[in-house]
Coordinates of C-alpha atoms in Angstrom, one line a residue:
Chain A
X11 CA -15.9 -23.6 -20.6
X12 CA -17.0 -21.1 -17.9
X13 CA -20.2 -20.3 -17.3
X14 CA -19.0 -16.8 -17.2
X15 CA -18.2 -16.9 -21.3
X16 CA -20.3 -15.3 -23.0
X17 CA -20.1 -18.2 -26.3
X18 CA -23.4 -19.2 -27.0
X19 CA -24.7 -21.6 -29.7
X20 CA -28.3 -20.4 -30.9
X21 CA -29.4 -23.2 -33.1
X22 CA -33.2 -23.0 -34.0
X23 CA -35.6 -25.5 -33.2
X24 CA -35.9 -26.3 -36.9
X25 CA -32.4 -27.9 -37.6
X26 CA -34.2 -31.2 -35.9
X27 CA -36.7 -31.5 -38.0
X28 CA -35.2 -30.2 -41.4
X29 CA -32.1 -32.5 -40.9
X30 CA -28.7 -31.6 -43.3
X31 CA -30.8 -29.3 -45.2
X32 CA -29.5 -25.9 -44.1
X33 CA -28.7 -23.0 -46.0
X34 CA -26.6 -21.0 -44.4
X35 CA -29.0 -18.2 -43.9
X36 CA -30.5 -17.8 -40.5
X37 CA -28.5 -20.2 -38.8
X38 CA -26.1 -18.0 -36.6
X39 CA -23.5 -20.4 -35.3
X40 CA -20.9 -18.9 -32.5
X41 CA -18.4 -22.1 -32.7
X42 CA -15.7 -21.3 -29.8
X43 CA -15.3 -24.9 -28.3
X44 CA -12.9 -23.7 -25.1
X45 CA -11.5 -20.3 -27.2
X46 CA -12.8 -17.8 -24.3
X47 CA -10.2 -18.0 -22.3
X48 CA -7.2 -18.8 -24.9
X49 CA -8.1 -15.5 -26.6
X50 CA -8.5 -13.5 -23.3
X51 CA -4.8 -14.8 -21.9
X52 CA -3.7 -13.6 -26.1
X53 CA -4.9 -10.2 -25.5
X54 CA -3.8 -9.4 -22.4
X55 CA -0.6 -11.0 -23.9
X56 CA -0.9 -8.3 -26.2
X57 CA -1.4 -5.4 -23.9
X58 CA 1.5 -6.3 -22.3
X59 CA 3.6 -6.4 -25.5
X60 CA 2.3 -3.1 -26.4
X61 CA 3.4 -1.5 -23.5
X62 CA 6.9 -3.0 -23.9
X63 CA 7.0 -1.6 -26.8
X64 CA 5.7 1.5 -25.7
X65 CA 8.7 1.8 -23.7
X66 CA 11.2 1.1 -26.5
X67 CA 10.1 3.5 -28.9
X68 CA 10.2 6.5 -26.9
X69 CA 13.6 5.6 -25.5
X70 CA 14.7 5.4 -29.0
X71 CA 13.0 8.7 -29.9
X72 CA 14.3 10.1 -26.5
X73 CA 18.3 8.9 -26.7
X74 CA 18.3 9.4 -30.3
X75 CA 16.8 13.3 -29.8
X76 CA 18.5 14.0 -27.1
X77 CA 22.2 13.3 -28.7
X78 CA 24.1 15.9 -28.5
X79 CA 27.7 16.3 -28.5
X80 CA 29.6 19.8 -28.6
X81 CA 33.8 19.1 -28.2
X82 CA 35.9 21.1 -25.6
X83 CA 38.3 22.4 -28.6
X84 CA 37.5 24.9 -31.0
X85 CA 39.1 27.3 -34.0
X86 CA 38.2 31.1 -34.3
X87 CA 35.4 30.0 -37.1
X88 CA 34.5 26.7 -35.9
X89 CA 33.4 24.8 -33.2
X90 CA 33.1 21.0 -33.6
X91 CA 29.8 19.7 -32.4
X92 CA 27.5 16.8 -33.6
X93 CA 23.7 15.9 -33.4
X94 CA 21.5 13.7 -34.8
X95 CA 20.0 17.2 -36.8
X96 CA 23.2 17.2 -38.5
X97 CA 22.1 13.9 -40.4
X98 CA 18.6 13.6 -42.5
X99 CA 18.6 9.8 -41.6
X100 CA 18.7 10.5 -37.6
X101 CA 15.8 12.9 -38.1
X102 CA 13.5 10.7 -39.9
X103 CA 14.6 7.9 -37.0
X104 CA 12.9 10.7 -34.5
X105 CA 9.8 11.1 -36.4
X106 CA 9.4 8.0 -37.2
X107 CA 9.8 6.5 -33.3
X108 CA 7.7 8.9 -32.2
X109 CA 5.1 8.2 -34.9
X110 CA 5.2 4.4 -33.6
X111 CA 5.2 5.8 -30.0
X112 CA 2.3 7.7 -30.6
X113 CA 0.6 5.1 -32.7
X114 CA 0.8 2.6 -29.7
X115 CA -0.6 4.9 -26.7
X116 CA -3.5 5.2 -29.0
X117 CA -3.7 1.2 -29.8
X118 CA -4.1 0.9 -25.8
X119 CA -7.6 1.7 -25.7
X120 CA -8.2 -1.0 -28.8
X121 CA -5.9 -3.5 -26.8
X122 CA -8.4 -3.2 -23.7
X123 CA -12.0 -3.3 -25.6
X124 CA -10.3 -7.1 -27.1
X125 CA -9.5 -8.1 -23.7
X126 CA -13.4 -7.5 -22.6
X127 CA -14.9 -8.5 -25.9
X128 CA -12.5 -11.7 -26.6
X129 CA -14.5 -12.1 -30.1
X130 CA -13.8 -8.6 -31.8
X131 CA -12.8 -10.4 -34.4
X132 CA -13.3 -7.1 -36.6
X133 CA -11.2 -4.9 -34.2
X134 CA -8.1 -7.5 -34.2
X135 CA -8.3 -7.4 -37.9
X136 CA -7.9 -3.3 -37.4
X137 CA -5.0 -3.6 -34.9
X138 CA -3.1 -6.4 -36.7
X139 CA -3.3 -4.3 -40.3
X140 CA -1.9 -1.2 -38.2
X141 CA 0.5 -3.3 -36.4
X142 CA 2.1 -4.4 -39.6
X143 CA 2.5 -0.8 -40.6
X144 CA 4.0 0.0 -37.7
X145 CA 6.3 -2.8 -37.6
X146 CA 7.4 -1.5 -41.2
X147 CA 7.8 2.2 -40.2
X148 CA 9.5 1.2 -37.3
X149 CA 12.1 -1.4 -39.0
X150 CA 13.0 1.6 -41.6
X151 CA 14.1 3.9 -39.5
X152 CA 16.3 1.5 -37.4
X153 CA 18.2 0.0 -40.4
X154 CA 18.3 3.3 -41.9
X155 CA 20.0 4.5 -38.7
X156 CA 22.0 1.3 -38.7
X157 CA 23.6 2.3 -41.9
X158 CA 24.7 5.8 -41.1
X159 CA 26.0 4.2 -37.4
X160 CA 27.7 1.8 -39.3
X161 CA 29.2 4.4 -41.3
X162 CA 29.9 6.2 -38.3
X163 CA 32.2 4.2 -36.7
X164 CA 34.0 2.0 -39.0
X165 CA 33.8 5.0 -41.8
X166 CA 34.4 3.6 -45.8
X167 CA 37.8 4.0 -47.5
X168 CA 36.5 3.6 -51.0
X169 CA 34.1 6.4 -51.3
X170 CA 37.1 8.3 -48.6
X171 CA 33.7 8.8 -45.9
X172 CA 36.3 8.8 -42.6
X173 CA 35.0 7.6 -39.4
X174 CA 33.7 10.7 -37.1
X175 CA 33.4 8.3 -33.8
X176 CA 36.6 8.4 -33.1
X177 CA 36.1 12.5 -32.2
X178 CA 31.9 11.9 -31.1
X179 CA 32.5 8.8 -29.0
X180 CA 29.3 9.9 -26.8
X181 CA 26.9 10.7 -29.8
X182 CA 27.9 7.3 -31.3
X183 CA 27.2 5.5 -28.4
X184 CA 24.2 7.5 -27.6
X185 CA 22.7 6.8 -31.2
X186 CA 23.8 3.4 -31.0
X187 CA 21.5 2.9 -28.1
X188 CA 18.7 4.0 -29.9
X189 CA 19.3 1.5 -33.3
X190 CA 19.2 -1.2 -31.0
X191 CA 16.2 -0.1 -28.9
X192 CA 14.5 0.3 -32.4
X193 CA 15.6 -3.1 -33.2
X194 CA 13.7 -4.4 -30.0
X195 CA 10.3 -2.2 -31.0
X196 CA 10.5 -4.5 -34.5
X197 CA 10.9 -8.0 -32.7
X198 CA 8.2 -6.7 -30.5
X199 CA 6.0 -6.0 -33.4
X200 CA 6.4 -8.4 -35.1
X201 CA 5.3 -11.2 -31.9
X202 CA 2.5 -8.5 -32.0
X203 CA 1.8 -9.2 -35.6
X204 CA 1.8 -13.0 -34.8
X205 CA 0.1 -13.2 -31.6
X206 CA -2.8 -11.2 -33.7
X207 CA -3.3 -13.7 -36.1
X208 CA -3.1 -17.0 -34.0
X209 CA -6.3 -14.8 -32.4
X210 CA -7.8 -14.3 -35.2
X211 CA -7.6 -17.3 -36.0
X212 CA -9.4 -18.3 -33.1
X213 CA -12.3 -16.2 -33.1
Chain B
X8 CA -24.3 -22.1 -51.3
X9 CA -23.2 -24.3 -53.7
X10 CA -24.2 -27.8 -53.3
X11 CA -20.2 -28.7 -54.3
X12 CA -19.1 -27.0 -51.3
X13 CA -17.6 -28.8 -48.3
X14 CA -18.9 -26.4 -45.7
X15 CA -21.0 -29.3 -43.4
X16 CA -23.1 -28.4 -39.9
X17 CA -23.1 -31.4 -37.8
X18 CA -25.6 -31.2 -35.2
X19 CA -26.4 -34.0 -33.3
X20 CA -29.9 -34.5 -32.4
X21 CA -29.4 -34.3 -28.9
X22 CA -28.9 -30.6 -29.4
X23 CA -32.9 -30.5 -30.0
X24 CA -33.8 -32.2 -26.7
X25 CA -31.1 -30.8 -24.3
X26 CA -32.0 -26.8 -25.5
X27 CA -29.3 -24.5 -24.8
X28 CA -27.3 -26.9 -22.7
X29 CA -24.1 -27.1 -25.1
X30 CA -21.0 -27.7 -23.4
X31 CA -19.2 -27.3 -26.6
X32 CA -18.0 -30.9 -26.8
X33 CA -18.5 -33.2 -29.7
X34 CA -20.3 -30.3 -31.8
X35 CA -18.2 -29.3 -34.6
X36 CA -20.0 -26.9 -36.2
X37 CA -18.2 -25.3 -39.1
X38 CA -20.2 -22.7 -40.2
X39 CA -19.2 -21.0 -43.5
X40 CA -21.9 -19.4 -45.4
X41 CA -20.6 -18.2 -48.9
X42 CA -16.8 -17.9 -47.9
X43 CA -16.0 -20.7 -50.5
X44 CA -16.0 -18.3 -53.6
X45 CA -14.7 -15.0 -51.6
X46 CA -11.7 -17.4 -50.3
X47 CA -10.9 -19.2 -54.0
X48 CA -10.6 -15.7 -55.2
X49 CA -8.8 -13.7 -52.3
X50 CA -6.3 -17.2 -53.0
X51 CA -5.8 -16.4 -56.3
X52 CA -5.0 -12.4 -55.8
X53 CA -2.1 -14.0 -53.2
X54 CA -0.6 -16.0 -55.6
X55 CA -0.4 -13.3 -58.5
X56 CA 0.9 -10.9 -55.8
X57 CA 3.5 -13.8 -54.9
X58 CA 4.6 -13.5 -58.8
X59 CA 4.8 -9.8 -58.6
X60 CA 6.8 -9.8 -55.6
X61 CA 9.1 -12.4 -57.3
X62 CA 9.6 -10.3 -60.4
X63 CA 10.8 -6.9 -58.3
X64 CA 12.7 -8.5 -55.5
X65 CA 15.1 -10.4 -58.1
X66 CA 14.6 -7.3 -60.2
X67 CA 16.5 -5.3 -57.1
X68 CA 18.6 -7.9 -56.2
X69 CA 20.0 -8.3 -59.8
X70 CA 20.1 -4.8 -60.4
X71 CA 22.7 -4.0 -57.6
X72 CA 24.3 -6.8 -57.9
X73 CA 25.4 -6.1 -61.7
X74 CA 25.8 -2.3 -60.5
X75 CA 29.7 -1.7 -61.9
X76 CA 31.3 1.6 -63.2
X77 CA 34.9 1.8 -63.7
X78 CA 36.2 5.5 -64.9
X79 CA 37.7 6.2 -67.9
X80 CA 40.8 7.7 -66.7
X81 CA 42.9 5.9 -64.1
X82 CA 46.9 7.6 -62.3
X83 CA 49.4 5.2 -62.2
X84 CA 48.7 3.8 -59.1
X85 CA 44.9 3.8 -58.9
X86 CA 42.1 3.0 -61.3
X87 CA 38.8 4.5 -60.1
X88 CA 35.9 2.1 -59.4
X89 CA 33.0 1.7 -57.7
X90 CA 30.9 -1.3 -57.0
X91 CA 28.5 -2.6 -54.9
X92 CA 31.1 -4.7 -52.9
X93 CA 32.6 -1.3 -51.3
X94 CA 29.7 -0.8 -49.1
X95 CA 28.8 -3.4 -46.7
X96 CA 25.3 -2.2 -46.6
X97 CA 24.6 -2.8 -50.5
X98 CA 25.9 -6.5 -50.2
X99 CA 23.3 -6.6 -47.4
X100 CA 20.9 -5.6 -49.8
X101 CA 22.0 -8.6 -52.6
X102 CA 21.7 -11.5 -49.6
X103 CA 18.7 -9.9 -48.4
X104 CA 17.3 -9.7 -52.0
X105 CA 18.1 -12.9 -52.6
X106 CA 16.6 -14.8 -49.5
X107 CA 13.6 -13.0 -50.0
X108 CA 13.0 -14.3 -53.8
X109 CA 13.9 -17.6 -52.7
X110 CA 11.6 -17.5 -50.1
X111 CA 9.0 -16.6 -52.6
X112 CA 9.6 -19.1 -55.3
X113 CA 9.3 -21.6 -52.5
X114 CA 6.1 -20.3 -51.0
X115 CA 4.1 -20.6 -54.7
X116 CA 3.4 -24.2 -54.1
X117 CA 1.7 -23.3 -50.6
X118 CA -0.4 -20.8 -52.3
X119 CA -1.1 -23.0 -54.5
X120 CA -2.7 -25.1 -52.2
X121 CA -4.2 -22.8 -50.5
X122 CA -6.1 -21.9 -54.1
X123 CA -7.3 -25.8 -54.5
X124 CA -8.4 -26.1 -50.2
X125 CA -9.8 -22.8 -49.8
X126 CA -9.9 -23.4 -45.6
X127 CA -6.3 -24.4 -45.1
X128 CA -6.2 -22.1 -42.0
X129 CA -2.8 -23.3 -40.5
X130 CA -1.4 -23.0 -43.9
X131 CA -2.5 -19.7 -44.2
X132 CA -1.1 -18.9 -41.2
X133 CA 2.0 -20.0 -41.7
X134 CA 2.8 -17.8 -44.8
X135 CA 1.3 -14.7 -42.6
X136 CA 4.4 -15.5 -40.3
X137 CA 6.4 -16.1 -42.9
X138 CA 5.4 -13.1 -45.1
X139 CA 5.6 -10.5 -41.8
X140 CA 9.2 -11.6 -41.4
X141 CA 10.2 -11.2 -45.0
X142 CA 8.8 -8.0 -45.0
X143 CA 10.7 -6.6 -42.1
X144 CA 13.9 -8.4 -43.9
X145 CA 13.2 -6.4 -47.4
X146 CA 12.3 -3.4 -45.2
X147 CA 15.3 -3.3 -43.6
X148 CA 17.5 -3.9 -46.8
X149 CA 15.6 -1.3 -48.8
X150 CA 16.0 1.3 -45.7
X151 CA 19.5 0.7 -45.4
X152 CA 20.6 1.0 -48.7
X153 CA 18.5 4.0 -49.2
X154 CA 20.2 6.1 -46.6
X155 CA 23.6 5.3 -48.0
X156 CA 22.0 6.1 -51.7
X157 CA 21.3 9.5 -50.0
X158 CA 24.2 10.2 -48.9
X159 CA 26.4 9.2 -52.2
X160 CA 23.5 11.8 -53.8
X161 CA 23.8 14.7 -51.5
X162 CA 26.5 13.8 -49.2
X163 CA 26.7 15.5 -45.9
X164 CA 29.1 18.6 -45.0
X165 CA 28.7 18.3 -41.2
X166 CA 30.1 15.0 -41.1
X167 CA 32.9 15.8 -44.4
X168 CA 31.4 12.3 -46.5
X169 CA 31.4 13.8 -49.9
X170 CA 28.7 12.9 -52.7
X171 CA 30.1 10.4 -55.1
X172 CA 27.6 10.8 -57.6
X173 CA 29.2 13.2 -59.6
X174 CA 32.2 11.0 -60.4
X175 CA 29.7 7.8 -60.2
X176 CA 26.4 8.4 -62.2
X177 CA 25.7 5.2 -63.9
X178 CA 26.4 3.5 -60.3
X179 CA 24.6 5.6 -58.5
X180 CA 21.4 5.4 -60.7
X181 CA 21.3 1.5 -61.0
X182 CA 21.9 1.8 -57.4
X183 CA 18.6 3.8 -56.9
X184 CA 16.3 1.9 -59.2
X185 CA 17.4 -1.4 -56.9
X186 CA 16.4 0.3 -54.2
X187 CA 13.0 1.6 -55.8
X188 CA 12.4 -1.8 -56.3
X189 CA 13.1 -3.0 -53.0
X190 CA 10.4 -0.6 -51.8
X191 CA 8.0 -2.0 -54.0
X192 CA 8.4 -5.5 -53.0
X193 CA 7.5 -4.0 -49.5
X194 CA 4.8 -2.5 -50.4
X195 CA 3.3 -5.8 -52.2
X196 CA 4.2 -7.7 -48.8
X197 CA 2.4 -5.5 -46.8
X198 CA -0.7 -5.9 -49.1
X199 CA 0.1 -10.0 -48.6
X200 CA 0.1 -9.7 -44.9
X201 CA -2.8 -7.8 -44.9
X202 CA -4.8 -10.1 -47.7
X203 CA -3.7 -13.5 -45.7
X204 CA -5.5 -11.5 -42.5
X205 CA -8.6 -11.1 -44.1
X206 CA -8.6 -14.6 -45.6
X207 CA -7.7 -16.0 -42.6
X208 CA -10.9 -14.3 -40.4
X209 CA -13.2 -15.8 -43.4
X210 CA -12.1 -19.7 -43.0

């Protein structure tokens, strides 16, 4: 251990003379036999996964907002475009990436103070609840959207829902992108969720 | 604390003569005060939380697996039916289901353990890594089969899928309540995750 650490073992003069006798009250024992540095490499670990994930929840929420598709033919009453407003699912997918996104920029500062203060045990407990909430919002909306992509492009002949990629080939791809950048935000969160508790574990 | 608890402070006695000199070798110090009782019962809610989570993910799986409905009138060539084998994403749902009530029934013994050896840390983190990833798995499957509930409810015009409901009600509503139940297995899971975190900091 470093001499840097900041683990200290206060044990009071008494525990020599009263022996195996102690009660658990007053005696204050830090136990972190080498943990310092384990748990700082973990949350810088974790900083790093959050701004990963960062990344790969506003790209979803970016290609999945941002797909738009308006065909070069039209009719005198109709024009044939498509957009992720047309479907409730894609919208919720928005929202909920950019919930996530928003959640993590926030989580940064948290992410910092455990890298400083490697024995927060209180404020890993906080991130790693949160995280797990995340990681649930954030798997919703990508197999939601999975299912209506799925639907998309292979369509369902027994309940007659026809295809529509075969026309949108650009939206489908474009909101195919994002399913699978949500999919990435959810294997990131849940290493996140991990990583947390081997910490906590630690501390 | 109880005398009966295993909780034990070793400190050697050179601890008293060498002051504040610990290199944190050879002192294993594991300092519990009171966490026996808290732990026993924080075990217990986990396992009746594991039975709950049994009873609704079978519940979902069985009920949209046994979701049938074949029409009362039928053309010479075509009998209308609808089951939950004409949408990929509901036979998701019954796998899913299923591996996530297996996955329960086999965790019961490992929370049973962790009931008798209240500081069975590893233990206890294995079924947070275990729990997280079932959760994203009956996430998923609930989210999925939600948005194609949705759209056999309401449809959607911009896409031409038509709602199947009308024709389908008794399918559709067994449907629905498999998916309600989905949700709440989720919801106990999160509470799991979150309970095996807490635990976990105490031991």
């Amino acid at each position: 251990m470093k001499s840097g650490d900041s683990a200290t073992i206060d044990v009071p003069d008494s525990t020599a003379s009263g022996g195996a006798t102690a009660k658990g009250k007053g005696v204050t024992v830090v136990a972190a036999p080498r943990a310092g540095g384990w748990n700082k490499g973990v949350a810088i670990f974790d900083f790093i996964l959050r701004l990963c994930a960062i990344v790969t929840a506003l790209a979803a929420a970016a290609a999945m907002g941002t797909s738009d598709e308006t065909l070069p033919f039209f009719t005198q009453f109709f024009q044939f475009q498509a957009s992720y407003d047309d479907l409730p699912t894609f919208q919720f997918f928005v929202i909920a990436m950019a919930i996530v996104g928003g959640y993590l920029v926030l989580s940064l500062p948290f992410s910092i103070v455990c890298i400083i203060r490697t024995h927060a045990a209180g404020l890993r407990m906080l991130l790693l609840v949160l995280d797990a909430m995340a990681l649930t919002l954030t798997t919703a909306a990508g197999a939601a959207a999975a299912a209506i992509v799925y639907l998309a492009h292979n369509g369902n002949p027994n309940t007659n829902w026809l295809a529509i990629c075969q026309q949108f080939g650009d939206f489908c791809q474009k909101v195919s992108g994002a399913v699978v950048a949500s999919m990435v935000t959810a294997v990131v969160f849940v290493v996140l969720v991990i990583v947390s508790a081997m910490a906590l574990r630690r501390t």
